[in-house]
Amino acid sequence: MAMEIKEPRIGVFVCHCGVNIGGFVDVPDVAEYAKTLPNVVHAENNLYTCADDGLTAIKNAIKEKNLTRVIVASCTPRTHAPLFMRICEEAGLNKYLFTFVNIREHCSWVHMKEQEKATAKSKDLIKMGVARAVLLEPQEEVKIDVRPSSLVIGGGIAGMTAALNLANQGFETHLIEKEPELGGFLRKLSTLYQTQESSAKAYEGLIKKVEANDKIQLYKNTTLKSLTGYIGKYDAVLNVNGEDKEIGVGTIIVATGADEYRPKGLYGLGEHDNIITLTDFEKMVKEDKVPADLKSVAFITCSGARGQDKEYCSRICCTVTVKNAMKVMEMASKGGDAEAKVEEASVDEKAVSDKEEEKAEEPEEEEGESRRRSRRDRRGRRGGRRRGAERGEERPKERGAAVDVTVFNRGITTYGIEQELLYNKSREQRVKFVRFVPENPPKVSMEDGKLTVSYYHETLKADRKMNPDLIILATPLTQRPDAQELSKMLKVPLGRDEFFLEAHVKLRPVDFATDGIFLCGTAHGPANITEAVAQAYGAASRASIPMSLGYVQAEAIVSYVDRERCSGCKSCEVVCPYGAIQFDEEGLAEVIVAACKGCGTCGSICPEKAITMTHYTDEQLTAEALAALEEVGT
Amino acid sequence: MEKKNVLVIGGGIAGIQASLDLADKGMQVYLVEREPSIGGRMAQLDKTFPTNDCSICILAPKMADCFGHDNINVMTYSEVSEIAGDAGNYNATVTRKARHVNEDVCTGCGDCNAKCPVKVPNEFDMELGMRKAIYLPFLQAVPRVMTIDEENCIFYTKGKCRLCEKACKIGAIEFDKGPEELKLNVGSIIVATGYDVWDPTPAKEYGYKKVQNVFTAMEFERMINAAGPTGGHIQRRSDGERPKKIGFIQCVGSRNPQLDHPYCCSVCCMHSTKEAILAREHHDDMESFIFYKDMRTFGKGFNEYMERGKSEYGITYINSDATVQENPANQNPIVVYDVAGKQEKMEVDMVILATTLVPRKGAKELAKLLDIDVDEFGFYESADKLLNPVDTKRPGIFIAGYCHEPMDIPEAVAQASGAAARAAELLSTKGVS
């Protein structure tokens, strides 16, 4: 690969950065030392290499001394490499012939108290930079065309939202849904707590917009059959009602949603008609099939979650539980034998019962100031939950309350504003919350022909029993069974929780590591509608970037495969985090330049040494390492 | 005429993300930040849960990308002072406060700072450390230029000094320059002004500012940070000693209607767990007790993180409210709590308060300026909280991040991209449907 090049002519610029470097490193001495290194024809020190006069000095030296390599020894490439590379380009030098040596973080900052060593290390690092610079080659960045069209997989609330946004930005959008109807999980729900309206109202409006949008190609009863390509140029085969259809797109959004986990046998699920899940209950409400004569209903949260089967917390089930607990109360109060006034009465009643609680709570005579404060505080803060609501269970049924609703829980996760306020309201309405620890969950059995929940009351430190008419399990959302296959087809990973795994858990929540593929909604993990919608817009934003530009700038630093050496073992494909390796007809590896990030993982795993990283060749790295191992000059 | 320009207010992670998304697709962005540097709250945090990524290390590249972007005009130390117009055509006035240092010339070398005789508490370090009157708020500040704080600079208060001017070798100091006003025409506005840490002093039961060794969580974040005021050493206020037993009290001011914050701040269960883990990582013999109402571990990997906190880092979780007293003999805080109705006391070396988070100071005034709604707690309200969470009632003005409602970093990032998508939709030919 070595090109026919004239002897390299290197210029070195050492920066004082005021006291930042100059205060700890003997900068003029380092510059003098640089002059003694092989191929260095120019070295100087600047007060600020990044200031106008420093940049001019680089440009002038390139022209006047015919420099073919430039090294700046200063701060961090993170902030300053783009600047110096641009200056090189402006002076007619390929920017990949520039080398950055960081003597601030690596020398002056970390060796503030050892100034001689800081100076010696600066010299060492520059010597290494020179050794590598000699072997550098110019590189070109190529632009890769991106089709202005997207494939959105999944026609639930997230997929529809993302598709509409992309279409309204002007991009051709293919929306595929495996079911015969759009709407996804929302079709299973009754009333939404955010709006107090039916979920149908939310998704039907969206469906109308999707169907009316002429930029959206809608395919129902459709799945993704196969996929080839890379960012900008994905070729997909869809299975539309059993028939193949080929489409080409630039980007892909995964919005495949989630299922409700239904662990057979857990707390008797599937063994008794009156043991159901939250979604079963939603369906009951929706179809108006909630038994009219309910006297007692028990909810059990974290059923199969947080260490019981699944490790994760499913985020939304506490709020859905609270919503439905209130629903049970509301339905009972409206039902036949209930005192219909219960809702109107609830405010006054609360005042009365709070007083009762206060009395009941009044502790021993001598209590510390802090305790009094804490108690006062607690009442205000919790609406008397711990003592009040749980104690409520010991009292006769509330005046007017037609039904007794108990939520067995491991703590209630109603984060944020609305959800917490809803939780507070449910306590005002006398929903009872009884806490259990995971080591000792409630037990469900049939005793004397009656559904029985036996539990240990953590606050009262006593065993208790109750006989609910209905037990509703709050089970977590879980990944759909076909996700594994999709993950392989798209070459994007699933996490340990089996949900799709984003590129970075903090800062890239809707990106995959693979360019051109994005993620939103519950395919990513449990989320409520608002969160799924925000993510959907987010994914649409990310997908629109390369499509708006019409191209992506591929990395110049990528790997390439020596076909003579490749044995087709596929090790590289397995380790590549970006899905950037494909195989030709002969079974030999090829790098998809558009997808490669130049991380070098493939090169390090290749048993045949058939893969080389441009700009970080073995030869260049070895030269740098050998320079480091030599004694530093005087 | 419609402009493809967007004004982003707030340079924290949400504002940065929204700006980058828009700029990357070729739109022109003006990013206005009130403080001398972009970075926001995330820049102050030590690590981030549940991966323990170094916060500034993952943020700094984004800050640099933002500042160096050809399509982003970053205006720090600036505030929006006037808005007029409609979606697609807003006229904004931005007041650029006088920082008295020429941003184009200053390299942030620190020569001036070394000579400045004035020391004041550093807001960035939650006032645990000191800074000069001419200062860089933190090491990784972007832009890396100095700012003279007029309130404390003795040239402005007493009329003489100018030592910084003498120290600056490249003439970057501009004592004579006053504030400037800038008129912008933009198609859309994204508001991402973030949160403030609620001051727990009024809630006397927690002993803040009365019991010396009681700190807020944000103070602890700065203290445990290697670049912070104590160089990463956890130190008691009373004697500088390193604690071995720390009590963390949750929901301080949150879920508390009496203190006007009945809401859950959404992040303190996790940041306290993280802080307890980090304390143990610093010192093997560190013991942590977290006093909580409900442990809300609802994000990706959160519950697993808490379980690791218990099994690998020896954190003890105690389900109780708690208040704080002081042992006058050794200034140890005493945590008063109850178990099954019985009062208990635990003497610890330090207490960390997980204080609630509130909208930024000035958020309501900004809402008024923008003519958008705030809820009773001061958070910006969505027009349609179910299906258009980032839209406000005023077309073309969008919201993202904690200023909108309690959330963690990835949610703020996703929402910021979402707000960018809505702005792009508006400014595309077809318009918002």
PDB file of C-alpha atoms in Angstrom, chain B residues 117-245:
ATOM      1  CA  PRO B 117      -7.731  39.423  43.578  1.00  0.00           C
ATOM      2  CA  VAL B 118     -11.446  38.754  44.133  1.00  0.00           C
ATOM      3  CA  LYS B 119     -12.747  35.454  45.402  1.00  0.00           C
ATOM      4  CA  VAL B 120     -16.445  34.609  45.515  1.00  0.00           C
ATOM      5  CA  PRO B 121     -18.381  31.369  45.987  1.00  0.00           C
ATOM      6  CA  ASN B 122     -18.669  29.400  42.752  1.00  0.00           C
ATOM      7  CA  GLU B 123     -22.289  28.803  41.766  1.00  0.00           C
ATOM      8  CA  PHE B 124     -21.278  25.913  39.549  1.00  0.00           C
ATOM      9  CA  ASP B 125     -19.863  24.122  42.596  1.00  0.00           C
ATOM     10  CA  MET B 126     -23.046  24.891  44.552  1.00  0.00           C
ATOM     11  CA  GLU B 127     -20.941  27.460  46.420  1.00  0.00           C
ATOM     12  CA  LEU B 128     -18.780  24.807  48.044  1.00  0.00           C
ATOM     13  CA  GLY B 129     -15.729  26.236  46.292  1.00  0.00           C
ATOM     14  CA  MET B 130     -14.529  29.666  45.254  1.00  0.00           C
ATOM     15  CA  ARG B 131     -13.994  31.341  41.937  1.00  0.00           C
ATOM     16  CA  LYS B 132     -12.542  34.662  40.853  1.00  0.00           C
ATOM     17  CA  ALA B 133     -14.462  37.677  39.579  1.00  0.00           C
ATOM     18  CA  ILE B 134     -13.033  36.906  36.128  1.00  0.00           C
ATOM     19  CA  TYR B 135     -13.637  33.248  35.660  1.00  0.00           C
ATOM     20  CA  LEU B 136     -14.357  30.155  33.674  1.00  0.00           C
ATOM     21  CA  PRO B 137     -17.342  28.513  35.381  1.00  0.00           C
ATOM     22  CA  PHE B 138     -15.771  25.081  34.996  1.00  0.00           C
ATOM     23  CA  LEU B 139     -12.811  23.464  33.321  1.00  0.00           C
ATOM     24  CA  GLN B 140     -14.688  22.133  30.304  1.00  0.00           C
ATOM     25  CA  ALA B 141     -16.752  25.293  29.754  1.00  0.00           C
ATOM     26  CA  VAL B 142     -17.863  26.035  26.208  1.00  0.00           C
ATOM     27  CA  PRO B 143     -16.999  28.531  24.926  1.00  0.00           C
ATOM     28  CA  ARG B 144     -13.697  28.375  26.721  1.00  0.00           C
ATOM     29  CA  VAL B 145     -13.580  32.093  27.381  1.00  0.00           C
ATOM     30  CA  MET B 146     -13.504  34.098  30.571  1.00  0.00           C
ATOM     31  CA  THR B 147     -16.333  36.188  31.950  1.00  0.00           C
ATOM     32  CA  ILE B 148     -16.092  39.176  34.266  1.00  0.00           C
ATOM     33  CA  ASP B 149     -18.801  39.161  36.849  1.00  0.00           C
ATOM     34  CA  GLU B 150     -19.698  42.831  37.267  1.00  0.00           C
ATOM     35  CA  GLU B 151     -21.277  42.329  40.645  1.00  0.00           C
ATOM     36  CA  ASN B 152     -18.026  41.246  42.210  1.00  0.00           C
ATOM     37  CA  CYS B 153     -15.297  42.756  40.030  1.00  0.00           C
ATOM     38  CA  ILE B 154     -13.655  45.562  42.017  1.00  0.00           C
ATOM     39  CA  PHE B 155     -13.149  47.636  38.912  1.00  0.00           C
ATOM     40  CA  TYR B 156     -16.931  47.839  38.676  1.00  0.00           C
ATOM     41  CA  THR B 157     -17.604  48.126  42.387  1.00  0.00           C
ATOM     42  CA  LYS B 158     -14.693  50.384  43.407  1.00  0.00           C
ATOM     43  CA  GLY B 159     -13.467  51.803  40.129  1.00  0.00           C
ATOM     44  CA  LYS B 160      -9.937  50.450  40.075  1.00  0.00           C
ATOM     45  CA  CYS B 161      -7.891  47.282  39.619  1.00  0.00           C
ATOM     46  CA  ARG B 162      -7.741  46.175  35.935  1.00  0.00           C
ATOM     47  CA  LEU B 163      -5.139  43.572  36.855  1.00  0.00           C
ATOM     48  CA  CYS B 164      -6.725  41.123  34.450  1.00  0.00           C
ATOM     49  CA  GLU B 165      -6.296  43.579  31.627  1.00  0.00           C
ATOM     50  CA  LYS B 166      -2.590  43.807  32.380  1.00  0.00           C
ATOM     51  CA  ALA B 167      -2.266  40.042  32.650  1.00  0.00           C
ATOM     52  CA  CYS B 168      -3.952  39.347  29.314  1.00  0.00           C
ATOM     53  CA  LYS B 169      -1.277  39.099  26.654  1.00  0.00           C
ATOM     54  CA  ILE B 170      -3.682  39.210  23.737  1.00  0.00           C
ATOM     55  CA  GLY B 171      -5.893  42.141  24.723  1.00  0.00           C
ATOM     56  CA  ALA B 172      -9.115  40.234  25.197  1.00  0.00           C
ATOM     57  CA  ILE B 173     -10.436  42.294  28.108  1.00  0.00           C
ATOM     58  CA  GLU B 174     -13.091  44.865  27.198  1.00  0.00           C
ATOM     59  CA  PHE B 175     -14.010  46.965  30.204  1.00  0.00           C
ATOM     60  CA  ASP B 176     -15.823  49.563  28.141  1.00  0.00           C
ATOM     61  CA  LYS B 177     -18.174  47.283  26.323  1.00  0.00           C
ATOM     62  CA  GLY B 178     -21.799  47.197  27.446  1.00  0.00           C
ATOM     63  CA  PRO B 179     -24.615  44.786  26.719  1.00  0.00           C
ATOM     64  CA  GLU B 180     -25.774  44.369  23.142  1.00  0.00           C
ATOM     65  CA  GLU B 181     -29.135  43.705  21.635  1.00  0.00           C
ATOM     66  CA  LEU B 182     -29.579  41.386  18.718  1.00  0.00           C
ATOM     67  CA  LYS B 183     -32.636  41.047  16.515  1.00  0.00           C
ATOM     68  CA  LEU B 184     -33.349  37.628  15.086  1.00  0.00           C
ATOM     69  CA  ASN B 185     -35.984  36.395  12.711  1.00  0.00           C
ATOM     70  CA  VAL B 186     -36.826  32.753  13.197  1.00  0.00           C
ATOM     71  CA  GLY B 187     -39.534  30.352  12.113  1.00  0.00           C
ATOM     72  CA  SER B 188     -39.803  28.457  15.347  1.00  0.00           C
ATOM     73  CA  ILE B 189     -38.705  28.482  18.969  1.00  0.00           C
ATOM     74  CA  ILE B 190     -37.737  25.571  21.208  1.00  0.00           C
ATOM     75  CA  VAL B 191     -37.734  26.194  24.954  1.00  0.00           C
ATOM     76  CA  ALA B 192     -35.476  23.960  27.050  1.00  0.00           C
ATOM     77  CA  THR B 193     -34.666  25.900  30.173  1.00  0.00           C
ATOM     78  CA  GLY B 194     -34.311  22.989  32.595  1.00  0.00           C
ATOM     79  CA  TYR B 195     -34.553  22.942  36.366  1.00  0.00           C
ATOM     80  CA  ASP B 196     -33.290  24.481  39.579  1.00  0.00           C
ATOM     81  CA  VAL B 197     -32.493  22.622  42.748  1.00  0.00           C
ATOM     82  CA  TRP B 198     -35.033  23.499  45.397  1.00  0.00           C
ATOM     83  CA  ASP B 199     -33.483  25.081  48.489  1.00  0.00           C
ATOM     84  CA  PRO B 200     -34.505  22.953  51.479  1.00  0.00           C
ATOM     85  CA  THR B 201     -33.717  25.592  54.116  1.00  0.00           C
ATOM     86  CA  PRO B 202     -37.403  26.416  54.787  1.00  0.00           C
ATOM     87  CA  ALA B 203     -38.162  22.771  55.618  1.00  0.00           C
ATOM     88  CA  LYS B 204     -36.472  23.007  58.990  1.00  0.00           C
ATOM     89  CA  GLU B 205     -37.022  19.358  59.886  1.00  0.00           C
ATOM     90  CA  TYR B 206     -34.182  18.394  57.547  1.00  0.00           C
ATOM     91  CA  GLY B 207     -31.696  20.628  59.290  1.00  0.00           C
ATOM     92  CA  TYR B 208     -30.183  22.115  56.160  1.00  0.00           C
ATOM     93  CA  LYS B 209     -27.932  25.065  57.018  1.00  0.00           C
ATOM     94  CA  LYS B 210     -28.510  24.323  60.683  1.00  0.00           C
ATOM     95  CA  VAL B 211     -26.948  20.903  61.004  1.00  0.00           C
ATOM     96  CA  GLN B 212     -23.552  21.455  59.393  1.00  0.00           C
ATOM     97  CA  ASN B 213     -23.079  18.038  57.916  1.00  0.00           C
ATOM     98  CA  VAL B 214     -26.295  18.055  55.949  1.00  0.00           C
ATOM     99  CA  PHE B 215     -25.773  18.558  52.214  1.00  0.00           C
ATOM    100  CA  THR B 216     -28.000  18.621  49.168  1.00  0.00           C
ATOM    101  CA  ALA B 217     -27.559  15.965  46.508  1.00  0.00           C
ATOM    102  CA  MET B 218     -26.266  18.534  44.025  1.00  0.00           C
ATOM    103  CA  GLU B 219     -23.646  19.644  46.554  1.00  0.00           C
ATOM    104  CA  PHE B 220     -22.667  16.014  46.907  1.00  0.00           C
ATOM    105  CA  GLU B 221     -22.383  15.645  43.110  1.00  0.00           C
ATOM    106  CA  ARG B 222     -19.865  18.498  43.043  1.00  0.00           C
ATOM    107  CA  MET B 223     -18.035  17.232  46.094  1.00  0.00           C
ATOM    108  CA  ILE B 224     -17.554  13.732  44.724  1.00  0.00           C
ATOM    109  CA  ASN B 225     -16.445  15.025  41.334  1.00  0.00           C
ATOM    110  CA  ALA B 226     -12.692  14.897  40.729  1.00  0.00           C
ATOM    111  CA  ALA B 227     -12.822  18.373  39.181  1.00  0.00           C
ATOM    112  CA  GLY B 228     -15.000  19.699  41.988  1.00  0.00           C
ATOM    113  CA  PRO B 229     -14.168  21.961  44.925  1.00  0.00           C
ATOM    114  CA  THR B 230     -12.733  19.186  47.107  1.00  0.00           C
ATOM    115  CA  GLY B 231     -10.984  17.343  44.303  1.00  0.00           C
ATOM    116  CA  GLY B 232     -13.381  14.435  44.666  1.00  0.00           C
ATOM    117  CA  HIS B 233     -12.921  14.042  48.427  1.00  0.00           C
ATOM    118  CA  ILE B 234     -16.064  13.634  50.473  1.00  0.00           C
ATOM    119  CA  GLN B 235     -15.673  16.007  53.392  1.00  0.00           C
ATOM    120  CA  ARG B 236     -17.794  17.083  56.326  1.00  0.00           C
ATOM    121  CA  ARG B 237     -18.472  20.788  56.660  1.00  0.00           C
ATOM    122  CA  SER B 238     -17.783  20.729  60.389  1.00  0.00           C
ATOM    123  CA  ASP B 239     -14.301  19.241  60.470  1.00  0.00           C
ATOM    124  CA  GLY B 240     -13.260  18.280  56.935  1.00  0.00           C
ATOM    125  CA  GLU B 241     -13.236  14.635  57.972  1.00  0.00           C
ATOM    126  CA  ARG B 242     -14.283  11.959  55.564  1.00  0.00           C
ATOM    127  CA  PRO B 243     -17.608  10.320  56.533  1.00  0.00           C
ATOM    128  CA  LYS B 244     -18.006   6.572  56.833  1.00  0.00           C
ATOM    129  CA  LYS B 245     -21.720   6.455  57.298  1.00  0.00           C
TER     130      LYS B 245
END
